[in-house]
PDB file of C-alpha atoms and ligand atoms in Angstrom:
ATOM      1  CA  MET A   1    -218.546-198.991-145.745  1.00 81.00           C
ATOM      2  CA  ASN A   2    -219.054-200.206-148.966  1.00 92.00           C
ATOM      3  CA  THR A   3    -217.277-201.346-152.468  1.00 97.00           C
ATOM      4  CA  LEU A   4    -218.670-199.437-155.009  1.00 98.00           C
ATOM      5  CA  LEU A   5    -216.219-198.049-155.515  1.00 98.00           C
ATOM      6  CA  GLU A   6    -212.873-200.415-154.560  1.00 98.00           C
ATOM      7  CA  GLY A   7    -210.532-199.934-157.589  1.00 97.00           C
ATOM      8  CA  LYS A   8    -211.044-196.575-158.464  1.00 98.00           C
ATOM      9  CA  ASN A   9    -208.959-193.976-158.902  1.00 98.00           C
ATOM     10  CA  ILE A  10    -210.994-190.515-158.258  1.00 98.00           C
ATOM     11  CA  VAL A  11    -208.908-186.958-158.379  1.00 99.00           C
ATOM     12  CA  ILE A  12    -210.259-184.235-155.416  1.00 98.00           C
ATOM     13  CA  MET A  13    -210.079-180.837-156.292  1.00 99.00           C
ATOM     14  CA  GLY A  14    -210.232-178.200-153.954  1.00 98.00           C
ATOM     15  CA  VAL A  15    -209.719-179.109-150.138  1.00 98.00           C
ATOM     16  CA  ALA A  16    -208.954-176.525-148.197  1.00 98.00           C
ATOM     17  CA  ASN A  17    -209.760-177.657-144.683  1.00 98.00           C
ATOM     18  CA  HIS A  18    -212.024-180.052-142.530  1.00 98.00           C
ATOM     19  CA  ARG A  19    -215.110-177.248-143.647  1.00 98.00           C
ATOM     20  CA  SER A  20    -214.665-178.216-146.668  1.00 98.00           C
ATOM     21  CA  ILE A  21    -217.005-178.964-149.656  1.00 98.00           C
ATOM     22  CA  ALA A  22    -214.381-181.487-151.271  1.00 98.00           C
ATOM     23  CA  TRP A  23    -213.219-183.188-147.975  1.00 98.00           C
ATOM     24  CA  GLY A  24    -216.743-184.110-147.720  1.00 98.00           C
ATOM     25  CA  ILE A  25    -216.697-185.641-150.838  1.00 98.00           C
ATOM     26  CA  ALA A  26    -213.577-187.514-150.149  1.00 98.00           C
ATOM     27  CA  GLN A  27    -215.047-189.140-147.155  1.00 98.00           C
ATOM     28  CA  SER A  28    -217.878-190.889-148.424  1.00 98.00           C
ATOM     29  CA  LEU A  29    -215.597-191.816-151.464  1.00 98.00           C
ATOM     30  CA  HIS A  30    -213.374-193.242-149.116  1.00 98.00           C
ATOM     31  CA  LYS A  31    -215.735-195.039-147.693  1.00 98.00           C
ATOM     32  CA  ALA A  32    -216.571-197.103-150.686  1.00 98.00           C
ATOM     33  CA  GLY A  33    -213.124-197.922-151.391  1.00 97.00           C
ATOM     34  CA  ALA A  34    -212.286-195.600-153.621  1.00 98.00           C
ATOM     35  CA  ASN A  35    -208.341-194.593-154.656  1.00 98.00           C
ATOM     36  CA  LEU A  36    -208.133-190.243-153.766  1.00 98.00           C
ATOM     37  CA  ILE A  37    -206.149-188.467-155.450  1.00 98.00           C
ATOM     38  CA  PHE A  38    -206.004-184.761-154.364  1.00 98.00           C
ATOM     39  CA  THR A  39    -204.821-181.767-155.771  1.00 98.00           C
ATOM     40  CA  TYR A  40    -204.533-178.379-153.322  1.00 98.00           C
ATOM     41  CA  GLN A  41    -203.675-174.527-154.536  1.00 97.00           C
ATOM     42  CA  GLY A  42    -200.758-173.914-154.218  1.00 93.00           C
ATOM     43  CA  GLU A  43    -197.754-174.752-150.910  1.00 92.00           C
ATOM     44  CA  ARG A  44    -200.044-173.168-148.454  1.00 94.00           C
ATOM     45  CA  LEU A  45    -202.533-175.149-148.928  1.00 96.00           C
ATOM     46  CA  ARG A  46    -200.572-178.991-148.923  1.00 97.00           C
ATOM     47  CA  GLU A  47    -199.926-179.381-145.272  1.00 96.00           C
ATOM     48  CA  ASN A  48    -203.900-179.103-144.466  1.00 95.00           C
ATOM     49  CA  VAL A  49    -204.379-181.331-147.272  1.00 98.00           C
ATOM     50  CA  ALA A  50    -201.720-183.966-145.626  1.00 97.00           C
ATOM     51  CA  GLU A  51    -202.962-183.616-142.186  1.00 97.00           C
ATOM     52  CA  LEU A  52    -206.595-184.664-143.598  1.00 98.00           C
ATOM     53  CA  SER A  53    -205.866-187.034-145.713  1.00 97.00           C
ATOM     54  CA  ALA A  54    -203.324-188.467-143.408  1.00 97.00           C
ATOM     55  CA  LYS A  55    -207.221-189.540-141.484  1.00 96.00           C
ATOM     56  CA  LEU A  56    -207.846-191.440-144.248  1.00 95.00           C
ATOM     57  CA  GLY A  57    -204.921-194.356-142.900  1.00 91.00           C
ATOM     58  CA  LYS A  58    -204.138-194.727-146.657  1.00 86.00           C
ATOM     59  CA  GLU A  59    -201.867-193.065-148.533  1.00 89.00           C
ATOM     60  CA  SER A  60    -202.525-190.461-150.909  1.00 96.00           C
ATOM     61  CA  LEU A  61    -201.286-188.832-153.546  1.00 98.00           C
ATOM     62  CA  LEU A  62    -200.909-185.008-153.423  1.00 98.00           C
ATOM     63  CA  VAL A  63    -200.278-182.671-156.203  1.00 98.00           C
ATOM     64  CA  ASN A  64    -199.922-179.176-156.566  1.00 98.00           C
ATOM     65  CA  CYS A  65    -202.729-177.454-158.656  1.00 98.00           C
ATOM     66  CA  ASP A  66    -203.260-173.745-158.797  1.00 98.00           C
ATOM     67  CA  VAL A  67    -206.404-172.867-161.791  1.00 98.00           C
ATOM     68  CA  THR A  68    -205.333-170.176-162.968  1.00 98.00           C
ATOM     69  CA  LYS A  69    -202.064-171.461-164.411  1.00 98.00           C
ATOM     70  CA  ASP A  70    -201.863-173.987-167.505  1.00 98.00           C
ATOM     71  CA  GLU A  71    -198.363-175.571-166.635  1.00 98.00           C
ATOM     72  CA  ASP A  72    -199.684-176.604-163.378  1.00 98.00           C
ATOM     73  CA  VAL A  73    -202.598-178.343-164.462  1.00 98.00           C
ATOM     74  CA  GLU A  74    -200.570-180.426-168.013  1.00 98.00           C
ATOM     75  CA  ALA A  75    -197.693-180.862-164.712  1.00 98.00           C
ATOM     76  CA  ALA A  76    -200.071-181.605-162.385  1.00 98.00           C
ATOM     77  CA  PHE A  77    -201.916-184.597-164.185  1.00 98.00           C
ATOM     78  CA  GLY A  78    -199.036-185.625-166.020  1.00 98.00           C
ATOM     79  CA  VAL A  79    -197.810-186.112-162.249  1.00 98.00           C
ATOM     80  CA  ILE A  80    -201.068-188.020-161.583  1.00 98.00           C
ATOM     81  CA  ARG A  81    -200.375-189.999-165.283  1.00 98.00           C
ATOM     82  CA  GLU A  82    -196.806-190.924-164.788  1.00 98.00           C
ATOM     83  CA  GLN A  83    -198.083-192.507-160.423  1.00 98.00           C
ATOM     84  CA  VAL A  84    -201.414-193.328-161.094  1.00 98.00           C
ATOM     85  CA  GLY A  85    -201.803-194.268-164.673  1.00 98.00           C
ATOM     86  CA  VAL A  86    -205.476-194.330-165.127  1.00 98.00           C
ATOM     87  CA  ILE A  87    -208.260-192.148-163.124  1.00 98.00           C
ATOM     88  CA  HIS A  88    -212.142-192.927-163.445  1.00 98.00           C
ATOM     89  CA  GLY A  89    -213.364-189.498-161.554  1.00 99.00           C
ATOM     90  CA  LEU A  90    -212.864-185.826-161.246  1.00 99.00           C
ATOM     91  CA  ALA A  91    -214.647-184.251-158.114  1.00 99.00           C
ATOM     92  CA  HIS A  92    -213.885-180.682-159.260  1.00 99.00           C
ATOM     93  CA  CYS A  93    -214.406-178.564-156.011  1.00 99.00           C
ATOM     94  CA  ILE A  94    -213.346-175.012-156.888  1.00 98.00           C
ATOM     95  CA  ALA A  95    -214.477-171.273-157.075  1.00 98.00           C
ATOM     96  CA  PHE A  96    -213.734-168.070-156.135  1.00 98.00           C
ATOM     97  CA  ALA A  97    -214.454-164.566-156.361  1.00 97.00           C
ATOM     98  CA  LYS A  98    -213.784-161.195-154.453  1.00 95.00           C
ATOM     99  CA  THR A  99    -214.614-160.342-151.354  1.00 94.00           C
ATOM    100  CA  GLU A 100    -215.526-157.263-152.462  1.00 94.00           C
ATOM    101  CA  GLU A 101    -217.709-158.835-155.979  1.00 95.00           C
ATOM    102  CA  LEU A 102    -219.808-160.803-153.870  1.00 95.00           C
ATOM    103  CA  GLU A 103    -221.931-157.997-151.828  1.00 92.00           C
ATOM    104  CA  GLY A 104    -224.356-154.742-153.513  1.00 93.00           C
ATOM    105  CA  GLU A 105    -225.688-154.655-156.857  1.00 97.00           C
ATOM    106  CA  TYR A 106    -223.838-157.020-159.271  1.00 98.00           C
ATOM    107  CA  VAL A 107    -224.240-153.726-162.073  1.00 98.00           C
ATOM    108  CA  ASN A 108    -220.969-152.965-160.115  1.00 97.00           C
ATOM    109  CA  THR A 109    -219.236-155.697-160.844  1.00 98.00           C
ATOM    110  CA  SER A 110    -215.430-155.047-162.791  1.00 98.00           C
ATOM    111  CA  ARG A 111    -213.865-156.254-165.585  1.00 98.00           C
ATOM    112  CA  ASP A 112    -211.506-157.690-163.518  1.00 98.00           C
ATOM    113  CA  GLY A 113    -213.404-159.408-160.869  1.00 98.00           C
ATOM    114  CA  TYR A 114    -216.012-160.451-163.738  1.00 98.00           C
ATOM    115  CA  ALA A 115    -212.892-162.857-166.254  1.00 98.00           C
ATOM    116  CA  LEU A 116    -211.105-163.733-162.410  1.00 98.00           C
ATOM    117  CA  ALA A 117    -214.343-165.479-161.247  1.00 98.00           C
ATOM    118  CA  GLN A 118    -214.408-166.747-164.248  1.00 98.00           C
ATOM    119  CA  ASP A 119    -211.139-168.539-165.292  1.00 98.00           C
ATOM    120  CA  ILE A 120    -211.505-169.472-162.051  1.00 98.00           C
ATOM    121  CA  SER A 121    -214.725-171.356-161.011  1.00 98.00           C
ATOM    122  CA  ALA A 122    -216.116-172.037-164.775  1.00 99.00           C
ATOM    123  CA  TYR A 123    -213.543-172.149-167.048  1.00 99.00           C
ATOM    124  CA  SER A 124    -210.813-174.593-164.562  1.00 99.00           C
ATOM    125  CA  LEU A 125    -213.425-176.644-164.820  1.00 99.00           C
ATOM    126  CA  VAL A 126    -212.650-177.118-168.885  1.00 99.00           C
ATOM    127  CA  ALA A 127    -209.210-176.953-168.345  1.00 98.00           C
ATOM    128  CA  VAL A 128    -209.382-179.781-166.094  1.00 99.00           C
ATOM    129  CA  ALA A 129    -211.328-181.864-168.286  1.00 99.00           C
ATOM    130  CA  ARG A 130    -209.263-181.322-170.766  1.00 98.00           C
ATOM    131  CA  ALA A 131    -206.297-182.786-169.111  1.00 98.00           C
ATOM    132  CA  ALA A 132    -207.708-185.565-167.423  1.00 98.00           C
ATOM    133  CA  ARG A 133    -209.070-186.965-170.700  1.00 98.00           C
ATOM    134  CA  PRO A 134    -206.048-189.055-171.511  1.00 98.00           C
ATOM    135  CA  LEU A 135    -206.217-190.297-168.553  1.00 98.00           C
ATOM    136  CA  MET A 136    -209.910-191.847-168.507  1.00 99.00           C
ATOM    137  CA  THR A 137    -208.949-194.376-170.673  1.00 98.00           C
ATOM    138  CA  GLU A 138    -211.884-196.627-168.866  1.00 98.00           C
ATOM    139  CA  GLY A 139    -214.741-194.266-169.443  1.00 98.00           C
ATOM    140  CA  GLY A 140    -214.769-191.641-166.217  1.00 98.00           C
ATOM    141  CA  SER A 141    -217.393-189.198-164.082  1.00 99.00           C
ATOM    142  CA  ILE A 142    -216.375-185.513-163.606  1.00 99.00           C
ATOM    143  CA  VAL A 143    -218.303-184.213-160.931  1.00 99.00           C
ATOM    144  CA  THR A 144    -218.591-180.171-160.507  1.00 99.00           C
ATOM    145  CA  MET A 145    -219.676-177.698-157.707  1.00 99.00           C
ATOM    146  CA  THR A 146    -222.570-175.257-158.900  1.00 98.00           C
ATOM    147  CA  TYR A 147    -225.441-173.451-156.978  1.00 98.00           C
ATOM    148  CA  LEU A 148    -228.651-172.058-157.421  1.00 98.00           C
ATOM    149  CA  GLY A 149    -227.231-168.267-157.909  1.00 98.00           C
ATOM    150  CA  GLY A 150    -226.139-169.641-161.921  1.00 98.00           C
ATOM    151  CA  GLU A 151    -229.785-170.549-161.442  1.00 98.00           C
ATOM    152  CA  ARG A 152    -231.863-166.983-159.806  1.00 97.00           C
ATOM    153  CA  ALA A 153    -230.950-163.795-159.182  1.00 97.00           C
ATOM    154  CA  VAL A 154    -230.069-164.474-155.617  1.00 95.00           C
ATOM    155  CA  ALA A 155    -229.226-161.487-153.284  1.00 94.00           C
ATOM    156  CA  ASN A 156    -225.305-160.721-152.501  1.00 94.00           C
ATOM    157  CA  TYR A 157    -223.996-164.086-155.080  1.00 96.00           C
ATOM    158  CA  ASN A 158    -223.897-161.556-158.126  1.00 97.00           C
ATOM    159  CA  VAL A 159    -221.088-162.248-160.387  1.00 98.00           C
ATOM    160  CA  MET A 160    -220.060-166.184-158.389  1.00 98.00           C
ATOM    161  CA  GLY A 161    -223.983-166.159-159.932  1.00 98.00           C
ATOM    162  CA  VAL A 162    -222.923-164.979-163.446  1.00 98.00           C
ATOM    163  CA  ALA A 163    -219.822-167.868-163.449  1.00 98.00           C
ATOM    164  CA  LYS A 164    -221.986-170.958-161.665  1.00 98.00           C
ATOM    165  CA  ALA A 165    -224.293-170.428-165.215  1.00 99.00           C
ATOM    166  CA  ALA A 166    -221.285-170.595-167.223  1.00 99.00           C
ATOM    167  CA  LEU A 167    -220.085-173.662-165.419  1.00 99.00           C
ATOM    168  CA  ASP A 168    -223.280-175.110-165.668  1.00 99.00           C
ATOM    169  CA  ALA A 169    -223.627-174.836-169.502  1.00 99.00           C
ATOM    170  CA  SER A 170    -219.721-176.290-169.575  1.00 99.00           C
ATOM    171  CA  VAL A 171    -221.455-179.553-168.141  1.00 99.00           C
ATOM    172  CA  ARG A 172    -223.697-179.618-170.837  1.00 99.00           C
ATOM    173  CA  TYR A 173    -221.277-178.960-172.912  1.00 99.00           C
ATOM    174  CA  LEU A 174    -218.557-181.165-171.605  1.00 99.00           C
ATOM    175  CA  ALA A 175    -220.723-184.200-171.180  1.00 99.00           C
ATOM    176  CA  ASN A 176    -221.950-184.250-174.603  1.00 99.00           C
ATOM    177  CA  ASP A 177    -217.917-184.188-176.535  1.00 99.00           C
ATOM    178  CA  LEU A 178    -217.039-186.952-173.785  1.00 99.00           C
ATOM    179  CA  GLY A 179    -219.473-188.998-173.930  1.00 99.00           C
ATOM    180  CA  LYS A 180    -218.680-191.545-176.664  1.00 98.00           C
ATOM    181  CA  GLU A 181    -215.617-191.525-174.553  1.00 98.00           C
ATOM    182  CA  ASN A 182    -218.040-193.414-171.854  1.00 98.00           C
ATOM    183  CA  ILE A 183    -216.664-190.000-170.038  1.00 99.00           C
ATOM    184  CA  ARG A 184    -219.483-188.647-167.768  1.00 99.00           C
ATOM    185  CA  VAL A 185    -220.455-184.582-166.462  1.00 99.00           C
ATOM    186  CA  ASN A 186    -222.515-183.851-164.166  1.00 99.00           C
ATOM    187  CA  ALA A 187    -223.007-180.846-161.688  1.00 99.00           C
ATOM    188  CA  ILE A 188    -224.170-181.227-157.620  1.00 99.00           C
ATOM    189  CA  SER A 189    -226.391-177.589-156.675  1.00 99.00           C
ATOM    190  CA  ALA A 190    -225.811-177.269-153.054  1.00 98.00           C
ATOM    191  CA  GLY A 191    -227.271-176.149-150.596  1.00 98.00           C
ATOM    192  CA  PRO A 192    -225.444-173.516-148.497  1.00 98.00           C
ATOM    193  CA  ILE A 193    -223.320-174.429-146.667  1.00 98.00           C
ATOM    194  CA  ARG A 194    -220.813-172.923-144.190  1.00 96.00           C
ATOM    195  CA  THR A 195    -217.575-172.700-145.429  1.00 97.00           C
ATOM    196  CA  LEU A 196    -214.243-171.152-145.759  1.00 94.00           C
ATOM    197  CA  ALA A 197    -215.689-170.075-149.650  1.00 92.00           C
ATOM    198  CA  ALA A 198    -219.011-169.326-148.011  1.00 91.00           C
ATOM    199  CA  LYS A 199    -216.889-166.736-145.835  1.00 86.00           C
ATOM    200  CA  GLY A 200    -216.721-164.509-148.269  1.00 83.00           C
ATOM    201  CA  ILE A 201    -220.631-164.244-149.213  1.00 82.00           C
ATOM    202  CA  ARG A 202    -222.514-161.296-147.372  1.00 85.00           C
ATOM    203  CA  ASN A 203    -225.571-161.943-145.045  1.00 89.00           C
ATOM    204  CA  PHE A 204    -224.482-165.942-145.463  1.00 91.00           C
ATOM    205  CA  ASN A 205    -226.673-166.704-141.925  1.00 92.00           C
ATOM    206  CA  ALA A 206    -229.497-165.148-142.576  1.00 93.00           C
ATOM    207  CA  VAL A 207    -229.194-167.442-146.413  1.00 93.00           C
ATOM    208  CA  LEU A 208    -229.099-170.365-144.464  1.00 96.00           C
ATOM    209  CA  LYS A 209    -232.166-169.252-141.604  1.00 97.00           C
ATOM    210  CA  GLU A 210    -233.972-169.165-145.235  1.00 96.00           C
ATOM    211  CA  ILE A 211    -233.588-172.106-146.118  1.00 97.00           C
ATOM    212  CA  GLU A 212    -234.199-173.631-142.382  1.00 98.00           C
ATOM    213  CA  GLU A 213    -238.083-171.672-143.064  1.00 98.00           C
ATOM    214  CA  LYS A 214    -239.027-172.521-146.756  1.00 98.00           C
ATOM    215  CA  ALA A 215    -236.943-175.413-147.837  1.00 98.00           C
ATOM    216  CA  PRO A 216    -239.646-178.564-148.389  1.00 98.00           C
ATOM    217  CA  LEU A 217    -236.891-181.114-145.516  1.00 98.00           C
ATOM    218  CA  ARG A 218    -236.957-177.619-143.174  1.00 98.00           C
ATOM    219  CA  ARG A 219    -233.174-178.107-143.020  1.00 98.00           C
ATOM    220  CA  THR A 220    -229.201-176.874-144.477  1.00 98.00           C
ATOM    221  CA  ILE A 221    -227.757-179.587-145.783  1.00 98.00           C
ATOM    222  CA  ASP A 222    -224.141-180.908-144.630  1.00 98.00           C
ATOM    223  CA  GLN A 223    -221.033-182.050-146.635  1.00 98.00           C
ATOM    224  CA  SER A 224    -222.203-185.527-146.062  1.00 98.00           C
ATOM    225  CA  GLU A 225    -224.609-185.345-148.051  1.00 98.00           C
ATOM    226  CA  VAL A 226    -223.162-184.001-150.968  1.00 99.00           C
ATOM    227  CA  GLY A 227    -220.377-186.525-150.246  1.00 98.00           C
ATOM    228  CA  ASP A 228    -222.800-189.372-150.545  1.00 98.00           C
ATOM    229  CA  THR A 229    -224.558-187.961-153.663  1.00 98.00           C
ATOM    230  CA  ALA A 230    -221.057-187.485-155.540  1.00 99.00           C
ATOM    231  CA  LEU A 231    -220.515-191.269-154.648  1.00 98.00           C
ATOM    232  CA  PHE A 232    -223.602-192.190-156.688  1.00 98.00           C
ATOM    233  CA  LEU A 233    -222.427-189.407-159.505  1.00 99.00           C
ATOM    234  CA  PHE A 234    -219.404-191.470-159.853  1.00 98.00           C
ATOM    235  CA  SER A 235    -220.353-194.761-158.874  1.00 98.00           C
ATOM    236  CA  ASN A 236    -221.938-197.297-161.755  1.00 98.00           C
ATOM    237  CA  LEU A 237    -225.115-196.839-160.000  1.00 98.00           C
ATOM    238  CA  SER A 238    -225.213-193.118-162.380  1.00 98.00           C
ATOM    239  CA  ARG A 239    -224.086-195.047-165.335  1.00 98.00           C
ATOM    240  CA  GLY A 240    -227.324-193.231-167.652  1.00 98.00           C
ATOM    241  CA  ILE A 241    -226.673-189.941-165.701  1.00 99.00           C
ATOM    242  CA  THR A 242    -224.658-187.219-167.531  1.00 99.00           C
ATOM    243  CA  GLY A 243    -224.653-183.361-168.507  1.00 99.00           C
ATOM    244  CA  GLU A 244    -227.152-183.073-165.189  1.00 98.00           C
ATOM    245  CA  ILE A 245    -227.488-181.096-162.405  1.00 98.00           C
ATOM    246  CA  LEU A 246    -228.596-182.828-159.257  1.00 98.00           C
ATOM    247  CA  HIS A 247    -229.915-180.757-156.231  1.00 98.00           C
ATOM    248  CA  VAL A 248    -228.632-180.851-152.783  1.00 98.00           C
ATOM    249  CA  ASP A 249    -230.514-178.324-151.233  1.00 98.00           C
ATOM    250  CA  ALA A 250    -233.630-179.576-148.886  1.00 98.00           C
ATOM    251  CA  GLY A 251    -235.911-179.483-152.122  1.00 98.00           C
ATOM    252  CA  TYR A 252    -235.496-174.863-151.735  1.00 98.00           C
ATOM    253  CA  SER A 253    -234.539-175.004-155.850  1.00 98.00           C
ATOM    254  CA  ILE A 254    -238.136-176.054-155.536  1.00 98.00           C
ATOM    255  CA  VAL A 255    -240.441-173.417-154.157  1.00 97.00           C
ATOM    256  CA  ALA A 256    -241.134-170.094-155.062  1.00 93.00           C
ATOM    257  CA  GLY A 257    -241.760-166.852-153.468  1.00 75.00           C
TER     258      GLY A 257
HETATM  259  P1  LIG B 301    -213.147-174.396-149.957  1.00 86.33           P
HETATM  260  O1  LIG B 301    -212.663-173.014-149.785  1.00 86.33           O
HETATM  261  O2  LIG B 301    -213.398-175.254-148.837  1.00 86.33           O
HETATM  262  O3  LIG B 301    -212.778-174.936-151.028  1.00 86.33           O
HETATM  263  C1  LIG B 301    -212.553-173.587-152.178  1.00 86.33           C
HETATM  264  C2  LIG B 301    -211.849-174.322-153.230  1.00 86.33           C
HETATM  265  O4  LIG B 301    -211.347-173.255-153.952  1.00 86.33           O
HETATM  266  C3  LIG B 301    -210.556-174.083-151.480  1.00 86.33           C
HETATM  267  O5  LIG B 301    -209.734-175.319-152.081  1.00 86.33           O
HETATM  268  C4  LIG B 301    -209.815-173.444-152.471  1.00 86.33           C
HETATM  269  O6  LIG B 301    -208.162-173.287-152.781  1.00 86.33           O
HETATM  270  C5  LIG B 301    -209.840-174.056-154.216  1.00 86.33           C
HETATM  271  N1  LIG B 301    -209.198-172.945-155.529  1.00 86.33           N
HETATM  272  C6  LIG B 301    -210.184-171.222-155.367  1.00 86.33           C
HETATM  273  N2  LIG B 301    -208.807-170.676-156.464  1.00 86.33           N
HETATM  274  C7  LIG B 301    -207.993-171.893-156.776  1.00 86.33           C
HETATM  275  C8  LIG B 301    -207.409-172.011-157.645  1.00 86.33           C
HETATM  276  N3  LIG B 301    -206.866-170.365-158.782  1.00 86.33           N
HETATM  277  N4  LIG B 301    -206.640-172.615-157.420  1.00 86.33           N
HETATM  278  C9  LIG B 301    -206.647-173.745-157.905  1.00 86.33           C
HETATM  279  N5  LIG B 301    -207.995-174.370-156.359  1.00 86.33           N
HETATM  280  C10 LIG B 301    -208.769-173.059-156.088  1.00 86.33           C
HETATM  281  O7  LIG B 301    -215.195-173.865-150.173  1.00 86.33           O
HETATM  282  P2  LIG B 301    -216.905-174.459-150.427  1.00 86.33           P
HETATM  283  O8  LIG B 301    -217.833-174.271-149.975  1.00 86.33           O
HETATM  284  O9  LIG B 301    -216.143-176.524-150.740  1.00 86.33           O
HETATM  285  O10 LIG B 301    -216.317-174.914-152.088  1.00 86.33           O
HETATM  286  C11 LIG B 301    -216.742-175.999-153.618  1.00 86.33           C
HETATM  287  C12 LIG B 301    -217.172-175.624-154.159  1.00 86.33           C
HETATM  288  O11 LIG B 301    -218.387-175.823-153.801  1.00 86.33           O
HETATM  289  C13 LIG B 301    -217.167-173.632-155.016  1.00 86.33           C
HETATM  290  O12 LIG B 301    -217.493-174.302-156.287  1.00 86.33           O
HETATM  291  C14 LIG B 301    -218.368-173.301-154.020  1.00 86.33           C
HETATM  292  O13 LIG B 301    -218.412-172.746-154.879  1.00 86.33           O
HETATM  293  C15 LIG B 301    -219.099-173.976-154.542  1.00 86.33           C
HETATM  294  N6  LIG B 301    -220.671-175.018-153.283  1.00 86.33           N
HETATM  295  C16 LIG B 301    -220.868-174.145-152.419  1.00 86.33           C
HETATM  296  C17 LIG B 301    -221.668-173.926-151.929  1.00 86.33           C
HETATM  297  C18 LIG B 301    -221.375-173.438-150.292  1.00 86.33           C
HETATM  298  O14 LIG B 301    -222.293-173.191-149.525  1.00 86.33           O
HETATM  299  N7  LIG B 301    -220.260-173.550-149.799  1.00 86.33           N
HETATM  300  C19 LIG B 301    -222.730-174.224-151.981  1.00 86.33           C
HETATM  301  C20 LIG B 301    -222.900-174.369-153.274  1.00 86.33           C
HETATM  302  C21 LIG B 301    -221.369-174.813-154.468  1.00 86.33           C
END
């Protein structure tokens, strides 16, 4: 336990189950005293999120929000404004691409598949940052989740890599827009972790094995390590950092070849 986030209201978007990176972040922030608000993608996931959040032993506000729908985003932040008022942080842990776009050659990406991946995985950060901005009257910190596939061509990551590149660029543009209101925007580039979203990526086991062999720390990372880095980015300790992509990947991204 620590008190780094005592009195801070932080919205967590993207808990699907106990393996979700968003859940790792929630646990770290909870241990630091934050008051958490969870959004979930449609009623199908509400029960999962309710069960998990109950484990924190503190009642959390749960709000429906499918980020492909402007009306959902508006309504969700309307409810949060009504029930909580000011927010100090937002964790955006949301991405999606069709499974068939996550194998073979990127050159075969369909127009629909490209648009869908961009909409859910990149544009949604812009939409939620715009909705969260008026609630961040005391300054704030927005943290999103990215991956090395946005910087390099990673086998099978394809359309999602291009969406992550757009997300990374959005982090910089949003940081530049919102900095004058003391709202910081950063991304964590996590090493591969076995989650529901990762299931869609072909040969994911081989990716994990490569990290174990080649990353400087000779191991993969887990949700708690991303969670603790997010804690740093939400806390006052990182007050001078914005527009940054912070790699939490056991050092893998620095190694050539
Ligand atoms: P996950 O499947 O647990 O989380 C993905 C979340 O996105 C789910 O909660 C899902 O409900 C949500 N989502 C998808 N479409 C949505 C929509 N239309 N509206 C609202 N929510 C929607 O998987 P995860 O690995 O925890 O993914 C979280 C983030 O971390 C993603 O951005 C992912 O790209 C990123 N990431 C994951 C890894 C990894 O190896 N797992 C590595 C780097 C980055």
